Coordinates of C-alpha atoms and ligand atoms in Angstrom, one line a residue:
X1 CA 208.1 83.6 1.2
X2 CA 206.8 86.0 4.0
X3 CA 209.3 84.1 6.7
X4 CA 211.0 87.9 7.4
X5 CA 207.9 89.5 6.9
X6 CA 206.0 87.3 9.5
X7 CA 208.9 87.2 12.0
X8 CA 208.8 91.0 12.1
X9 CA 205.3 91.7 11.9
X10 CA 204.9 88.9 15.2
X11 CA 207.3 91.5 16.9
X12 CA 205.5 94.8 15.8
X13 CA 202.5 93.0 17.2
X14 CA 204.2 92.4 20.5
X15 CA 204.5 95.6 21.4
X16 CA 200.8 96.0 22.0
X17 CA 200.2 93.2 24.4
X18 CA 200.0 94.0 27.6
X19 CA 198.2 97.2 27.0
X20 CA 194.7 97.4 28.2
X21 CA 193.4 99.6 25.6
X22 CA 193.9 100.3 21.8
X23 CA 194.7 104.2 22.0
X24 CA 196.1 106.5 19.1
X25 CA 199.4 106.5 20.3
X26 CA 199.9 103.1 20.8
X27 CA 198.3 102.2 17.3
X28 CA 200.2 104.4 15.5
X29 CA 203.7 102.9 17.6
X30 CA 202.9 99.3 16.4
X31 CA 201.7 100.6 12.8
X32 CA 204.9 102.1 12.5
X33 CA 206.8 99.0 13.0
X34 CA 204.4 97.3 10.4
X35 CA 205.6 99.6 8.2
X36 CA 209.1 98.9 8.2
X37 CA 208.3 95.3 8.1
X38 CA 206.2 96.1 5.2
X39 CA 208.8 97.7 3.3
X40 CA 211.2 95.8 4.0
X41 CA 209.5 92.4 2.5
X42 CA 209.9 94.1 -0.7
X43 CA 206.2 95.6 -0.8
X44 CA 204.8 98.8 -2.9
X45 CA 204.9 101.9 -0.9
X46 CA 201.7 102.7 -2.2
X47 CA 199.9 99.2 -0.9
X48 CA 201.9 99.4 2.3
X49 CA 200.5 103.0 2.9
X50 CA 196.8 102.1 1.4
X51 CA 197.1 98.8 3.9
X52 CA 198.6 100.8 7.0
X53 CA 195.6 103.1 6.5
X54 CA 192.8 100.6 6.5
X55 CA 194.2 98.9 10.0
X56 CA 194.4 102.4 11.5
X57 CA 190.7 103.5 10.6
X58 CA 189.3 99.7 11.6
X59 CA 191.7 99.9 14.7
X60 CA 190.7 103.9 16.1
X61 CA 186.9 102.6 15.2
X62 CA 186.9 99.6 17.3
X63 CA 184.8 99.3 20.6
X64 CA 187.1 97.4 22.9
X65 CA 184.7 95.5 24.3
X66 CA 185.4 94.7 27.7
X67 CA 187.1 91.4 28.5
X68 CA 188.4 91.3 25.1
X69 CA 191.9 91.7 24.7
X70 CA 192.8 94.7 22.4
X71 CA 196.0 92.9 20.9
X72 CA 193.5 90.2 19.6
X73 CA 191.2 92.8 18.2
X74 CA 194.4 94.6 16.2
X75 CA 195.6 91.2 15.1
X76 CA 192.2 90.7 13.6
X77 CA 192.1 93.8 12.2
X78 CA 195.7 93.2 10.2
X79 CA 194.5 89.3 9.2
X80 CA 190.9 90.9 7.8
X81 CA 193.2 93.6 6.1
X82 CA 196.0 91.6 4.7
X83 CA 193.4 89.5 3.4
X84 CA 191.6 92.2 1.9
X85 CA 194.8 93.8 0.3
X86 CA 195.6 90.4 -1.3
X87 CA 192.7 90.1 -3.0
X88 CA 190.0 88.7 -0.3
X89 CA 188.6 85.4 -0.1
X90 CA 189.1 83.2 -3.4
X91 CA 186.4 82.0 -5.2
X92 CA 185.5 78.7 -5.0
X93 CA 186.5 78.1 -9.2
X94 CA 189.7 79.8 -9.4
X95 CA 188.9 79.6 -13.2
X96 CA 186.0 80.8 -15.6
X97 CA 184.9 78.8 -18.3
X98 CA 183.6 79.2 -21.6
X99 CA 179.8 78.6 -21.8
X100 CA 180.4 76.8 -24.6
X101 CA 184.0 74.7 -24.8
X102 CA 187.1 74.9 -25.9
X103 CA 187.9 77.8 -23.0
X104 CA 190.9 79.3 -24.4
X105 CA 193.4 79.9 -21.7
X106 CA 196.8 82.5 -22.8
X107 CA 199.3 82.4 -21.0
X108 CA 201.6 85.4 -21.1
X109 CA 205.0 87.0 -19.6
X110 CA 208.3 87.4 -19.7
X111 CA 210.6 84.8 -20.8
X112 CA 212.5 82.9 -18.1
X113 CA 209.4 84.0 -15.6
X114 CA 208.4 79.9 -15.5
X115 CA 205.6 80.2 -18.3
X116 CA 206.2 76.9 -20.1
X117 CA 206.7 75.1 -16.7
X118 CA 203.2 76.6 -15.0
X119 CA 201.4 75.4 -18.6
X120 CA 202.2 71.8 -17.6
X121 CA 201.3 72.6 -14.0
X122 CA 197.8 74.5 -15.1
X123 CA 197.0 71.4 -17.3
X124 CA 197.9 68.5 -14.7
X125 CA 196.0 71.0 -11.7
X126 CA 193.1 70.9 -14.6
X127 CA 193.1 67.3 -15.5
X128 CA 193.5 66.0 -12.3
X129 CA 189.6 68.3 -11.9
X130 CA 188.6 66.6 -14.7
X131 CA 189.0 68.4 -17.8
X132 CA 190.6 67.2 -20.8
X133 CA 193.4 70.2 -21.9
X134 CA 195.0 70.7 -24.8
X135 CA 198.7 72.2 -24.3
X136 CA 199.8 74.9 -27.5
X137 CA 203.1 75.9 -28.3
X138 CA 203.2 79.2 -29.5
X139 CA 206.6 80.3 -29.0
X140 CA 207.9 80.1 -32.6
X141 CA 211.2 82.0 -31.5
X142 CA 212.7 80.0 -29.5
X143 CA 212.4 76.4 -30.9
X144 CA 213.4 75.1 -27.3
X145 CA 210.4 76.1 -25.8
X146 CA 208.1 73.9 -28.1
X147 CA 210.1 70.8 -27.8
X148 CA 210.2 71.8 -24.2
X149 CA 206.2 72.2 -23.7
X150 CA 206.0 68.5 -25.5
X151 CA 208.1 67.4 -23.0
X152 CA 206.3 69.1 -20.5
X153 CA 202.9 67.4 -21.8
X154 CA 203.8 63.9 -22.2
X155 CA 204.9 64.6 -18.1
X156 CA 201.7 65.9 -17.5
X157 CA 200.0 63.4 -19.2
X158 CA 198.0 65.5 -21.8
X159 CA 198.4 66.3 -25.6
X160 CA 200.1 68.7 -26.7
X161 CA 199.5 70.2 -30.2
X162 CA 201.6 69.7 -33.0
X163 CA 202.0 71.5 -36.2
X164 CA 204.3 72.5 -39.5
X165 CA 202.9 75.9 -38.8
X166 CA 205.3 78.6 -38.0
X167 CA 203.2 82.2 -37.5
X168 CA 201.7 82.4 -34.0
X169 CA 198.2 83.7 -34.6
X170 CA 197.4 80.6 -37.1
X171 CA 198.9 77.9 -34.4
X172 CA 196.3 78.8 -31.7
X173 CA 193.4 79.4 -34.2
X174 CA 194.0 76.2 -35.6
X175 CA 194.6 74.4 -32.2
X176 CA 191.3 76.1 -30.8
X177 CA 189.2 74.7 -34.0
X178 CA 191.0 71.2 -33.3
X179 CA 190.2 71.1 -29.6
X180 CA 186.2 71.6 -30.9
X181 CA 186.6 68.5 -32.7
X182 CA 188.5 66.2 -30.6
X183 CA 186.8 67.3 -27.4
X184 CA 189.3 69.1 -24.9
X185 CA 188.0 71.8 -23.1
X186 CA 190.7 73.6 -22.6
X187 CA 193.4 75.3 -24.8
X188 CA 196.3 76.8 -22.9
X189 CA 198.4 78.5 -24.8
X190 CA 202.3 79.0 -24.6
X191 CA 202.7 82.5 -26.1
X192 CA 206.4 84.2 -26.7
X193 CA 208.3 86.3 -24.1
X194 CA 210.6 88.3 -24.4
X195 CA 213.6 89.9 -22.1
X196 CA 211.6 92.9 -21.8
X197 CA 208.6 94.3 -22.5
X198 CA 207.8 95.0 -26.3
X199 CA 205.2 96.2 -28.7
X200 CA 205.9 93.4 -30.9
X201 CA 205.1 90.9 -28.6
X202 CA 202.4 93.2 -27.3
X203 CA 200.8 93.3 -31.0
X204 CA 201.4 90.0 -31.5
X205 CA 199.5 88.8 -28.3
X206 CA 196.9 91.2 -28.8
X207 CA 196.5 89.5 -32.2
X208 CA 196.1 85.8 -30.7
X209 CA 193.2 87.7 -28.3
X210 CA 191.6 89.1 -30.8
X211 CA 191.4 85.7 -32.8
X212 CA 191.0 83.1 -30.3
X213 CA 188.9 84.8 -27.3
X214 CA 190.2 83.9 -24.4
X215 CA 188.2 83.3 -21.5
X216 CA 191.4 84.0 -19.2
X217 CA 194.7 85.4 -19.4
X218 CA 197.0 84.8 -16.9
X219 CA 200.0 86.8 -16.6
X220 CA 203.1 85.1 -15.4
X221 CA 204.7 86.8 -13.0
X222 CA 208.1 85.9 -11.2
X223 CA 208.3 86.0 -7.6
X224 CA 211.9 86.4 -7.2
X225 CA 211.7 89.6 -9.2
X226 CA 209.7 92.1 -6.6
X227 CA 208.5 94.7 -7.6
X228 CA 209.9 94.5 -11.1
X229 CA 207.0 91.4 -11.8
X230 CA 204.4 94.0 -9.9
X231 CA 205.1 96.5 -12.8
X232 CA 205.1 94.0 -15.8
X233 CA 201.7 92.6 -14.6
X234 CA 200.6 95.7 -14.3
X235 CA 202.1 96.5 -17.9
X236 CA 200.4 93.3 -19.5
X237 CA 196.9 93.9 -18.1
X238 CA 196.8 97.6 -19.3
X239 CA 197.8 96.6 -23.0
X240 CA 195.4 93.0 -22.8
X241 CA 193.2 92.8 -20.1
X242 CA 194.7 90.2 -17.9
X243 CA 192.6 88.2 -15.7
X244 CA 195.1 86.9 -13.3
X245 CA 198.5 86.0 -12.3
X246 CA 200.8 83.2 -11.4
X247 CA 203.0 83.8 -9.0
X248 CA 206.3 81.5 -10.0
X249 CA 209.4 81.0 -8.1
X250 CA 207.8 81.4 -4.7
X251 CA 210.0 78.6 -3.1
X252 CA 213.4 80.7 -4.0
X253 CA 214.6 83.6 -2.0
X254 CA 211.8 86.0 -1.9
X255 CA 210.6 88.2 0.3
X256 CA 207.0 88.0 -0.4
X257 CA 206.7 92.0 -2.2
X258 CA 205.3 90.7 -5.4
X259 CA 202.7 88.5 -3.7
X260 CA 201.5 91.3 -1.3
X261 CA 201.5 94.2 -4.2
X262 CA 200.3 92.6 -7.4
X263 CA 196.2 92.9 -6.3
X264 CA 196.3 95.9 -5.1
X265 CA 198.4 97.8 -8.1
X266 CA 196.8 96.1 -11.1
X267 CA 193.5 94.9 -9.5
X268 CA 194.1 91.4 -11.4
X269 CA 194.4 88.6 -8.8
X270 CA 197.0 85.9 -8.1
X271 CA 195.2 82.6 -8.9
X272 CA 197.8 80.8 -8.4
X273 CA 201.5 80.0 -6.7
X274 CA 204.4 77.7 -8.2
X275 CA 206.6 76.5 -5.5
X276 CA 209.4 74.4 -7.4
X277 CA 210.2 73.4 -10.6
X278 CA 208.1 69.6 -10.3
X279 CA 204.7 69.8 -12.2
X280 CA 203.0 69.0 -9.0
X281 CA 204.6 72.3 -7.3
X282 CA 201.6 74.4 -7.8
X283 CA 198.6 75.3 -5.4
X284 CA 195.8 78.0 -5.7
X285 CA 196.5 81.2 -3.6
X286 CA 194.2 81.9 -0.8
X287 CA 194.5 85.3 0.5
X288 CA 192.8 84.6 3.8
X289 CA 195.2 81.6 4.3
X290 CA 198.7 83.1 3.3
X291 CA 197.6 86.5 6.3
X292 CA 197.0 83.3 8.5
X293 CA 200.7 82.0 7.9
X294 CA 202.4 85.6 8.1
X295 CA 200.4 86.1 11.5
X296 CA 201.9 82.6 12.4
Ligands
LIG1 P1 209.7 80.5 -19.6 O1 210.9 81.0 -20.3 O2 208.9 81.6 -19.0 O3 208.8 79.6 -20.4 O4 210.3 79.7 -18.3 P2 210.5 78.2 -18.0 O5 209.2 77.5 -17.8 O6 211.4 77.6 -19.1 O7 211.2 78.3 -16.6 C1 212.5 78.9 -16.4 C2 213.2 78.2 -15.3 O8 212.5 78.4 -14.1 C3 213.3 76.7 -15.5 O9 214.6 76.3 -15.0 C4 212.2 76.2 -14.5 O10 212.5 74.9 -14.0 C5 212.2 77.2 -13.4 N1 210.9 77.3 -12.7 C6 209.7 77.5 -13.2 N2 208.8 77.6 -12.2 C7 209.5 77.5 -11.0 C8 209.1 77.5 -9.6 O11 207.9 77.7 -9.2 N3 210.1 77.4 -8.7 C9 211.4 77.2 -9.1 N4 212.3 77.1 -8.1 N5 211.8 77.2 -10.4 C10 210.8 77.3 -11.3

């Protein structure tokens, strides 16, 4: 992810060394080289002109002090930016939980995006932190996808919930009450996706919200689908409140759009980042560290 973006953006930055001062003109000559870089990695118009904008205000504001070089000050200027754009710093918990457990985690997306997969990475990241989860199928149309989340468990090494039960709301409402009495604090959820977005999933999500109270909902969002997985975050956090995404997929052939946009367009941020299809291919997202990488 980002390998185009950071190749070109090294290039655009290029063109300012050597200069002795940070004038309009040769701002505006390196920004517009950003730009196309920008767009071409895949990202929002919108974000790349909000972004574009920031760096030009910062970089026509700037005293160059003496001694300094400029094309250091502009490179700070884009790492403090691109930062900012994706989200900022993280927080130190990239979770909240409930004051009082169970903390009911739904997980939500389209089908195919990795959701079943990141449950078993969210529970193994969470166990190996010390917390006890509970894994829930709740994808009653597509049989496969339980069997595959008990599979997905027993890898992970935590329980995954079992029932005869076949309507989605009563699963998790049953699960959640069962995790209160065994003692796991966390109850991810596997909800249904879909092909596309639809009210029926919609309602029925909405119903699992409105009886289990989740602390988070993390939207699911496949890397490898641009700008396509910036709008169906953007759809699922209208219709439920999403409180952040994971960003799947991110090892595959993907020019980094989704990652850059997703903040900035739905104001939910990316928590996390799957990397591969091994339970261990998952690591937190850190703004301030992924600008780092695309500065090289
Ligand atoms: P769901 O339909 O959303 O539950 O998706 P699945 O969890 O079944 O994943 C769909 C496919 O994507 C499977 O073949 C997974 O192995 C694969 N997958 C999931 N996450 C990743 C990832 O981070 N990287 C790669 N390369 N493949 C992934």
């Amino acid at each position: 992810m980002f390998e185009s973006l950071s190749e070109k953006l090294g290039r655009a930055l290029k063109s300012l060394a050597g200069q002795s001062r940070l004038t309009e003109k040769n701002i505006e000559e390196a920004l517009r080289e950003v730009r196309m870089a920008l767009l071409e990695a895949d990202v929002h118009v919108q974000v790349a002109r909000a972004f574009l904008q920031r760096v030009k205000e910062k970089a026509l504001g700037v005293e160059v002090l003496q001694g300094l070089n400029p094309t250091q000050q502009f490179i700070d200027i884009v790492h403090q930016e691109l930062t900012a754009i994706m989200g900022g710093v993280a927080p130190e918990q990239p979770l909240d939980f409930a004051s009082r457990p169970p903390t009911v985690v739904m997980m939500v997306g389209l089908q195919g995006s990795g959701k079943t997969t990141t449950c078993g990475k969210l529970a193994k990241y969470l166990k190996k932190n010390g917390r006890s989860p509970l894994l829930v199928p709740a994808d009653v149309y597509r049989p496969a996808a339980i069997e595959q989340l008990h599979v997905v468990a027993k890898d992970a090494g935590v329980p995954s919930y079992r029932t005869e039960e076949r309507r989605p709301v009563e699963i998790c409402k049953a699960a959640v009450a069962e995790a209160g009495l065994k003692g796991w604090d966390v109850v991810i959820l596997d909800t249904a996706g879909r092909l596309h977005l639809d009210e029926v999933l919609m309602d029925e999500l909405a119903a699992i919200k409105a009886a289990c109270g989740p602390t988070e909902i993390i939207f699911v969002a496949d890397a490898m689908t641009g700008q396509d997985a910036v709008r169906s975050a953007g759809a699922f956090h209208e219709k439920l409140g999403s409180t952040g995404v994971v960003l799947t997929k991110a090892d595959g052939d993907t020019r980094g759009g989704a990652a850059f946009s997703i903040k900035h367009i739905t104001g939910t941020p990316i928590k996390f980042v799957g990397a591969g299809e091994k339970l261990d291919d998952f690591e937190r997202f850190h703004p301030d560290r992924m600008a780092q990488r695309i500065l090289g």
